[in-house]
Tab-separated table of C-alpha atoms in Angstrom:
chain	number	residue	atom	x	y	z
N	27	MET	CA	-9.214	-28.103	-15.657
N	28	LYS	CA	-10.545	-25.011	-17.402
N	29	ALA	CA	-11.724	-22.197	-15.088
N	30	GLN	CA	-14.884	-20.960	-14.654
N	31	ALA	CA	-16.170	-17.855	-15.091
N	32	VAL	CA	-18.564	-16.935	-11.558
N	33	PRO	CA	-20.046	-13.823	-10.420
N	34	PHE	CA	-18.136	-11.870	-8.195
N	35	MET	CA	-19.915	-8.106	-7.617
N	36	GLN	CA	-23.676	-7.480	-8.952
N	37	ALA	CA	-23.194	-4.145	-10.375
N	38	PRO	CA	-23.369	-3.267	-14.192
N	39	ASP	CA	-20.582	-4.857	-16.215
N	40	PRO	CA	-17.577	-2.589	-16.357
N	41	ASN	CA	-15.434	-1.602	-19.036
N	42	LEU	CA	-11.870	-1.314	-18.479
N	43	ALA	CA	-11.686	2.665	-18.398
N	44	ASP	CA	-13.726	2.012	-15.701
N	45	LEU	CA	-11.648	-1.457	-13.801
N	46	GLY	CA	-9.058	1.230	-14.295
N	47	TRP	CA	-6.746	0.920	-17.147
N	48	LYS	CA	-4.660	4.064	-19.101
N	49	GLY	CA	-2.585	4.631	-21.062
N	50	PHE	CA	0.394	2.468	-19.215
N	51	PHE	CA	-1.260	-0.853	-20.283
N	52	ASP	CA	-2.319	-0.135	-23.331
N	53	THR	CA	1.136	0.516	-24.928
N	54	GLN	CA	2.788	-2.750	-23.741
N	55	VAL	CA	-0.001	-5.547	-25.202
N	56	SER	CA	0.244	-6.239	-28.758
N	57	THR	CA	-1.817	-5.813	-31.709
N	58	GLU	CA	-1.465	-9.418	-32.202
N	59	GLU	CA	-1.491	-10.139	-27.984
N	60	GLY	CA	-4.572	-8.105	-27.929
N	61	GLN	CA	-6.678	-10.516	-30.252
N	62	ARG	CA	-5.648	-13.749	-28.662
N	63	TYR	CA	-5.879	-12.991	-24.863
N	64	ARG	CA	-7.605	-10.833	-23.427
N	65	PRO	CA	-6.964	-7.935	-20.310
N	66	VAL	CA	-8.553	-8.519	-16.416
N	67	ARG	CA	-7.344	-6.946	-12.952
N	68	VAL	CA	-6.947	-8.623	-10.356
N	69	MET	CA	-9.811	-8.568	-7.963
N	70	ALA	CA	-9.168	-10.547	-4.093
N	71	VAL	CA	-6.634	-13.416	-3.979
N	72	HIS	CA	-7.547	-16.088	-2.153
N	73	ARG	CA	-5.972	-19.720	-1.296
N	74	GLY	CA	-5.092	-21.006	-4.564
N	75	LYS	CA	-7.513	-18.615	-6.494
N	76	ILE	CA	-8.089	-15.228	-7.982
N	77	ALA	CA	-10.981	-13.480	-8.792
N	78	VAL	CA	-10.210	-11.028	-12.046
N	79	MET	CA	-12.837	-8.536	-13.820
N	80	GLY	CA	-12.312	-7.424	-17.089
N	81	GLU	CA	-14.830	-6.664	-20.248
N	82	GLY	CA	-18.201	-9.103	-19.760
N	83	LEU	CA	-16.352	-11.258	-17.367
N	84	ASP	CA	-16.307	-12.068	-13.699
N	85	ALA	CA	-13.764	-15.166	-12.985
N	86	MET	CA	-12.237	-17.196	-10.296
N	87	ILE	CA	-9.059	-18.050	-12.104
N	88	SER	CA	-5.667	-19.916	-11.266
N	89	PRO	CA	-2.995	-17.539	-9.893
N	90	TYR	CA	0.210	-19.272	-11.522
N	91	LEU	CA	1.603	-17.542	-14.372
N	92	PRO	CA	3.988	-19.637	-16.867
N	93	ASP	CA	7.647	-19.690	-16.078
N	94	GLY	CA	9.405	-16.532	-16.985
N	95	GLU	CA	6.659	-14.403	-17.050
N	96	GLY	CA	7.126	-11.596	-13.714
N	97	GLY	CA	9.421	-9.777	-16.544
N	98	PRO	CA	13.859	-10.159	-16.726
N	99	ASP	CA	14.649	-7.964	-14.137
N	100	ALA	CA	11.103	-9.194	-11.634
N	101	PRO	CA	11.990	-10.855	-8.275
N	102	ALA	CA	10.492	-14.420	-8.049
N	103	GLU	CA	8.603	-13.210	-5.217
N	104	GLU	CA	7.331	-10.188	-7.258
N	105	ALA	CA	6.724	-12.279	-10.279
N	106	ARG	CA	3.021	-13.635	-8.947
N	107	PRO	CA	-0.352	-11.360	-9.036
N	108	THR	CA	-1.685	-9.898	-6.469
N	109	VAL	CA	-4.467	-7.384	-5.912
N	110	GLY	CA	-4.770	-4.748	-8.243
N	111	ASP	CA	-2.763	-6.616	-10.501
N	112	TRP	CA	-3.222	-6.407	-14.559
N	113	LEU	CA	-2.803	-9.671	-16.033
N	114	LEU	CA	-3.393	-10.913	-20.144
N	115	ILE	CA	-5.451	-14.426	-19.666
N	116	ASP	CA	-5.637	-17.468	-22.484
N	117	ARG	CA	-9.777	-15.841	-24.279
N	118	ASP	CA	-10.698	-19.351	-24.173
N	119	SER	CA	-8.657	-21.346	-21.311
N	120	LEU	CA	-8.625	-18.568	-19.487
N	121	GLU	CA	-5.223	-19.840	-17.946
N	122	PRO	CA	-3.118	-16.441	-17.060
N	123	VAL	CA	-0.167	-15.628	-19.613
N	124	ARG	CA	1.093	-12.512	-18.686
N	125	LEU	CA	1.864	-9.976	-15.975
N	126	LEU	CA	2.056	-6.809	-16.860
N	127	ASN	CA	4.266	-4.263	-15.354
N	128	ARG	CA	3.007	-1.893	-12.871
N	129	THR	CA	2.413	1.985	-11.804
N	130	SER	CA	3.131	0.829	-8.081
N	131	LEU	CA	3.795	-2.052	-5.918
N	132	PHE	CA	3.214	-2.617	-2.199
N	133	LYS	CA	5.199	-4.831	-0.793
N	134	ARG	CA	6.374	-6.030	2.972
N	135	ARG	CA	8.812	-7.828	4.357
N	136	ALA	CA	6.252	-11.289	6.347
N	137	PRO	CA	6.973	-11.220	10.399
N	138	GLY	CA	9.581	-14.542	11.657
N	139	ASP	CA	12.144	-15.830	10.235
N	140	ASP	CA	11.896	-16.563	6.910
N	141	ARG	CA	11.359	-13.108	6.199
N	142	ARG	CA	9.806	-13.732	2.574
N	143	LEU	CA	7.770	-11.051	0.850
N	144	GLN	CA	4.605	-9.929	1.268
N	145	LEU	CA	2.691	-8.124	-1.638
N	146	ILE	CA	-0.232	-6.301	-0.894
N	147	ALA	CA	-1.396	-4.232	-3.574
N	148	ALA	CA	-0.974	-2.765	-6.836
N	149	ASN	CA	-1.078	-0.018	-9.217
N	150	VAL	CA	-2.756	2.035	-6.372
N	151	ASP	CA	-3.287	5.997	-7.007
N	152	THR	CA	-3.920	6.613	-4.215
N	153	LEU	CA	-3.096	5.791	-0.328
N	154	PHE	CA	-5.633	6.157	2.643
N	155	ILE	CA	-3.059	6.092	5.748
N	156	VAL	CA	-5.829	5.751	8.683
N	157	ALA	CA	-4.929	6.315	11.951
N	158	SER	CA	-7.602	7.116	14.932
N	159	CYS	CA	-7.401	9.458	17.203
N	160	ASN	CA	-7.673	7.321	20.441
N	161	GLN	CA	-4.875	5.613	22.066
N	162	ASP	CA	-3.639	3.872	19.032
N	163	PHE	CA	-2.232	7.602	17.054
N	164	ASN	CA	0.817	6.146	16.796
N	165	ILE	CA	3.527	8.672	14.629
N	166	PRO	CA	6.263	6.118	14.150
N	167	ARG	CA	3.830	3.928	11.816
N	168	ILE	CA	2.502	6.764	10.022
N	169	GLU	CA	6.042	7.964	8.934
N	170	ARG	CA	6.077	4.557	7.771
N	171	TYR	CA	3.234	4.429	5.987
N	172	LEU	CA	4.267	7.637	4.264
N	173	VAL	CA	7.693	6.463	3.319
N	174	LEU	CA	5.766	3.429	1.681
N	175	ALA	CA	3.915	6.138	-0.397
N	176	ARG	CA	6.643	7.955	-1.483
N	177	GLU	CA	8.832	5.500	-2.268
N	178	VAL	CA	6.359	3.873	-4.823
N	179	GLU	CA	5.295	6.971	-6.132
N	180	VAL	CA	1.913	7.338	-5.097
N	181	LYS	CA	-0.328	10.397	-3.193
N	182	PRO	CA	-0.701	9.661	0.670
N	183	VAL	CA	-3.109	10.808	1.923
N	184	LEU	CA	-4.369	10.749	6.119
N	185	ILE	CA	-7.437	9.589	7.110
N	186	LEU	CA	-8.137	10.302	11.430
N	187	THR	CA	-11.076	8.078	11.506
N	188	LYS	CA	-12.894	7.935	14.961
N	189	ILE	CA	-13.407	11.953	15.695
N	190	ASP	CA	-16.172	11.314	17.745
N	191	LEU	CA	-14.111	9.653	20.291
N	192	THR	CA	-11.662	12.562	21.313
N	193	ASP	CA	-12.529	15.781	22.475
N	194	ALA	CA	-9.297	17.077	20.933
N	195	PRO	CA	-9.476	16.161	17.160
N	196	GLU	CA	-7.362	19.477	16.385
N	197	ARG	CA	-4.645	18.246	18.392
N	198	PHE	CA	-4.308	14.696	16.872
N	199	ARG	CA	-4.336	16.943	12.901
N	200	GLU	CA	-2.181	19.093	14.062
N	201	ALA	CA	0.232	16.385	14.581
N	202	ALA	CA	-0.574	14.537	11.888
N	203	ALA	CA	-0.193	17.730	9.464
N	204	GLY	CA	4.001	18.374	11.324
N	205	LEU	CA	5.018	15.217	9.489
N	206	GLN	CA	5.507	16.268	6.187
N	207	PRO	CA	4.911	19.570	4.225
N	208	GLY	CA	2.162	19.600	2.534
N	209	LEU	CA	0.388	16.719	3.367
N	210	GLN	CA	-3.139	16.038	2.895
N	211	VAL	CA	-5.215	14.895	6.540
N	212	GLU	CA	-9.182	14.205	6.646
N	213	ALA	CA	-10.607	13.882	10.004
N	214	VAL	CA	-13.777	12.002	9.622
N	215	ASN	CA	-16.412	9.770	11.996
N	216	ALA	CA	-16.486	6.536	9.480
N	217	ARG	CA	-19.669	5.750	10.749
N	218	ASP	CA	-21.411	9.211	9.481
N	219	PRO	CA	-21.784	8.952	5.197
N	220	LEU	CA	-21.713	13.211	5.169
N	221	SER	CA	-18.452	13.186	7.600
N	222	VAL	CA	-16.410	11.168	4.496
N	223	ALA	CA	-18.352	12.386	1.892
N	224	ARG	CA	-15.596	14.648	0.940
N	225	LEU	CA	-13.352	11.028	-0.021
N	226	ALA	CA	-15.423	11.019	-2.989
N	227	ASP	CA	-13.256	13.292	-4.563
N	228	TYR	CA	-10.075	10.794	-4.634
N	229	CYS	CA	-12.461	7.959	-5.631
N	230	GLY	CA	-13.487	8.831	-9.376
N	231	ARG	CA	-13.892	6.678	-11.703
N	232	GLY	CA	-10.762	4.488	-12.848
N	233	GLU	CA	-9.463	5.696	-9.711
N	234	THR	CA	-8.106	2.774	-7.128
N	235	VAL	CA	-7.871	3.886	-2.957
N	236	ALA	CA	-5.679	1.539	-1.171
N	237	LEU	CA	-6.206	1.679	2.571
N	238	LEU	CA	-3.275	1.251	5.089
N	239	GLY	CA	-3.025	1.182	9.397
N	240	SER	CA	-3.054	-1.123	11.943
N	241	SER	CA	-6.124	-3.186	13.440
N	242	GLY	CA	-9.059	-0.978	15.130
N	243	VAL	CA	-8.477	1.895	13.351
N	244	GLY	CA	-11.743	1.867	11.413
N	245	LYS	CA	-10.808	0.877	7.936
N	246	SER	CA	-13.870	-1.519	7.286
N	247	THR	CA	-16.560	0.091	8.642
N	248	LEU	CA	-14.518	3.660	6.876
N	249	VAL	CA	-15.012	0.891	3.359
N	250	ASN	CA	-18.431	0.079	4.358
N	251	THR	CA	-19.986	4.032	4.806
N	252	LEU	CA	-17.636	4.273	1.708
N	253	ARG	CA	-19.928	1.854	-0.502
N	254	GLY	CA	-23.235	2.234	1.041
N	255	SER	CA	-23.278	-1.195	2.664
N	256	ASP	CA	-22.536	-2.910	5.777
N	257	GLY	CA	-21.236	-6.056	4.415
N	258	ILE	CA	-17.612	-6.318	5.681
N	259	ALA	CA	-17.542	-7.361	8.712
N	260	THR	CA	-16.433	-4.821	11.741
N	261	GLN	CA	-15.494	-5.607	15.544
N	262	ALA	CA	-14.818	-3.152	18.418
N	263	VAL	CA	-11.355	-2.921	19.700
N	264	ARG	CA	-9.689	-2.817	23.052
N	265	GLU	CA	-11.434	-0.548	25.466
N	266	GLN	CA	-7.801	-1.388	27.858
N	267	ASP	CA	-5.383	0.335	25.236
N	268	GLY	CA	-7.439	0.475	21.723
N	269	LYS	CA	-6.292	-2.112	20.447
N	270	GLY	CA	-8.657	-4.134	17.814
N	271	ARG	CA	-8.712	-7.510	16.378
N	272	HIS	CA	-7.678	-8.473	12.518
N	273	THR	CA	-11.347	-8.110	10.731
N	274	THR	CA	-10.791	-7.951	7.076
N	275	THR	CA	-8.535	-11.141	6.288
N	276	VAL	CA	-8.455	-10.862	2.151
N	277	ARG	CA	-7.343	-8.637	0.171
N	278	GLN	CA	-10.272	-7.419	-1.751
N	279	MET	CA	-11.568	-3.699	-4.067
N	280	HIS	CA	-14.893	-2.620	-3.625
N	281	ARG	CA	-16.506	-0.978	-5.866
N	282	LEU	CA	-18.169	2.683	-5.553
N	283	ASP	CA	-21.138	4.900	-7.152
N	284	HIS	CA	-18.290	7.061	-7.398
N	285	GLY	CA	-16.836	4.456	-10.065
N	286	GLY	CA	-13.537	3.951	-8.881
N	287	TRP	CA	-12.217	1.188	-6.708
N	288	LEU	CA	-11.590	0.854	-2.331
N	289	LEU	CA	-9.058	-1.744	-2.026
N	290	ASP	CA	-8.815	-2.548	1.896
N	291	THR	CA	-6.359	-5.169	3.326
N	292	PRO	CA	-5.339	-6.885	6.776
N	293	GLY	CA	-4.318	-4.368	9.778
N	294	MET	CA	-0.923	-4.630	10.036
N	295	ARG	CA	0.873	-3.897	12.737
N	296	GLU	CA	4.986	-4.691	11.973
N	297	PHE	CA	5.778	-2.958	8.496
N	298	GLN	CA	9.694	-3.563	7.641
N	299	ILE	CA	10.446	-1.753	5.476
N	300	SER	CA	13.385	-2.249	2.308
N	301	ASP	CA	14.403	-0.386	-1.381
N	302	ALA	CA	12.818	2.712	0.126
N	303	ALA	CA	16.218	5.688	0.106
N	304	ALA	CA	14.189	7.687	-1.908
N	305	GLY	CA	10.792	7.575	0.218
N	306	LEU	CA	13.003	7.961	3.574
N	307	ALA	CA	14.853	10.757	1.913
N	308	GLU	CA	11.483	12.722	0.978
N	309	VAL	CA	9.627	12.465	4.374
N	310	PHE	CA	12.697	13.283	6.054
N	311	GLU	CA	13.689	15.494	3.991
N	312	ASP	CA	14.628	18.446	6.439
N	313	ILE	CA	17.285	16.294	8.092
N	314	VAL	CA	18.401	15.075	4.584
N	315	GLN	CA	19.317	18.762	4.539
N	316	LEU	CA	20.933	19.477	7.874
N	317	THR	CA	23.062	16.270	6.980
N	318	LEU	CA	23.769	18.033	4.236
N	319	GLU	CA	25.236	20.942	6.407
N	320	CYS	CA	27.389	18.896	8.704
N	321	ARG	CA	30.915	19.918	8.618
N	322	PHE	CA	32.059	15.698	7.953
N	323	THR	CA	30.505	14.071	5.212
N	324	ASN	CA	30.647	10.888	7.614
N	325	CYS	CA	29.117	12.655	10.952
N	326	THR	CA	27.041	10.659	13.416
N	327	HIS	CA	25.753	13.223	14.933
N	328	GLN	CA	27.083	12.307	18.283
N	329	THR	CA	30.088	14.391	19.137
N	330	GLU	CA	31.545	15.700	16.117
N	331	PRO	CA	32.638	19.412	15.853
N	332	GLY	CA	30.475	21.275	13.025
N	333	CYS	CA	27.270	19.184	13.530
N	334	ALA	CA	24.387	20.626	11.860
N	335	ILE	CA	21.874	18.074	13.380
N	336	ARG	CA	23.390	19.055	16.310
N	337	ALA	CA	22.440	22.840	16.197
N	338	ALA	CA	19.542	22.482	14.695
N	339	ILE	CA	18.569	20.070	18.157
N	340	ALA	CA	19.479	22.678	20.544
N	341	GLN	CA	18.213	25.066	18.551
N	342	GLY	CA	14.685	23.618	18.640
N	343	VAL	CA	14.474	23.242	14.811
N	344	LEU	CA	15.019	19.145	15.531
N	345	THR	CA	13.050	17.629	17.913
N	346	PRO	CA	15.814	14.291	19.274
N	347	ALA	CA	12.592	11.618	18.843
N	348	ARG	CA	12.638	12.411	14.367
N	349	LEU	CA	16.246	11.605	14.425
N	350	GLY	CA	16.228	8.942	16.673
N	351	ARG	CA	13.278	7.239	14.503
N	352	TRP	CA	14.822	8.531	10.472
N	353	GLN	CA	18.111	6.738	12.370
N	354	LYS	CA	15.749	3.517	12.950
N	355	LEU	CA	14.324	3.839	10.092
N	356	THR	CA	17.682	4.048	7.981
N	357	ALA	CA	19.227	1.056	9.699
N	358	GLU	CA	16.501	-1.038	9.459
N	359	ASP	CA	17.053	-0.229	5.479
N	360	ILE	CA	19.779	-0.501	4.888
N	361	THR	CA	19.359	-4.066	7.269
N	362	ASN	CA	16.790	-5.888	5.106
N	363	THR	CA	17.868	-4.200	1.498
N	364	GLY	CA	20.542	-5.450	1.511
N	365	SER	CA	19.277	-9.349	3.353
N	366	LEU	CA	17.516	-8.557	0.163
N	367	ALA	CA	19.934	-8.544	-2.046
N	368	GLU	CA	22.004	-11.098	-0.874
N	369	ARG	CA	18.475	-13.068	-1.193
N	370	ARG	CA	18.558	-12.225	-4.783
N	371	ALA	CA	22.160	-13.285	-5.926
N	372	ARG	CA	21.671	-16.250	-4.521
N	373	ALA	CA	18.862	-17.198	-6.222
N	374	ARG	CA	20.034	-16.502	-9.043
N	375	LYS	CA	23.080	-18.239	-9.126
N	376	ALA	CA	20.901	-20.968	-8.242
N	377	GLY	CA	19.464	-20.264	-12.389
N	378	THR	CA	15.864	-19.063	-10.418
N	379	GLY	CA	16.608	-15.731	-12.275
N	380	ALA	CA	15.006	-13.353	-8.967
């Protein structure tokens, strides 16, 4: 059945540059393809349909691409469109033809036994890592998000919300800023337009900002305030532990008055990392540098003589807690990356092209 164009958002028709089209995508489209097909961006992902926008087009279309159109090196799980992606679609039928290569892709292993890959967002320019200044403030979780951002080479900005609920917001800011040199930290009251106004600098014309954070940290409230709208439902957190319920259930891009796009995602507490060696090395650069100073290249940092890690801990330069978090994430990455490679090998052997 032919896809039907439907209104997706009430706003002046954007051109491709408004939607985030850049030279990186332009070079992927031949002159012939430009005449036969039209580029569109995925604005939201629903069950069985995706909402897309292009010049003069808002549409709900099929998300299914022709076989083998995810790229020769792309695993099958990554060869499907997600929010933020750019597609070429047929000008008449609006059927998807090809998924364009991405500048970035956020993904995670799904919770549960099957460990399917979940695509979160593509072609993001800046990642807002949202954490709240209450008992749900979680350093290990923030570090996971930082590893993810650094791995896909997207600039992270840590947004501390609910500063109105604490007498010591600077304590949270200092803890966050100490995670990585040069990390930008913004502390805001997500309900106050004046407080969040400075975040507009990250949301210029055609720029895409994604939000990540666990449920209850105020992502939906932040989106509403930046949009000047209360169109996204919000829920109160539980008083006993500061945790919230999932409010966002659909990954969707929201257009901002400043010309940028804000991409909200469902709250995620469990975020297993894989294929993240580069991100780990950057977030934990201090530890990686210390390991290079150990006397033995295979040092376990337990009892070996000449261990630079244990010396740093003794001198107070490194805390055991940070070392433990690095070791845990590194072991997790090795395990998950190995499992992923095995899955891909089995898929190739079966002839799926993954």
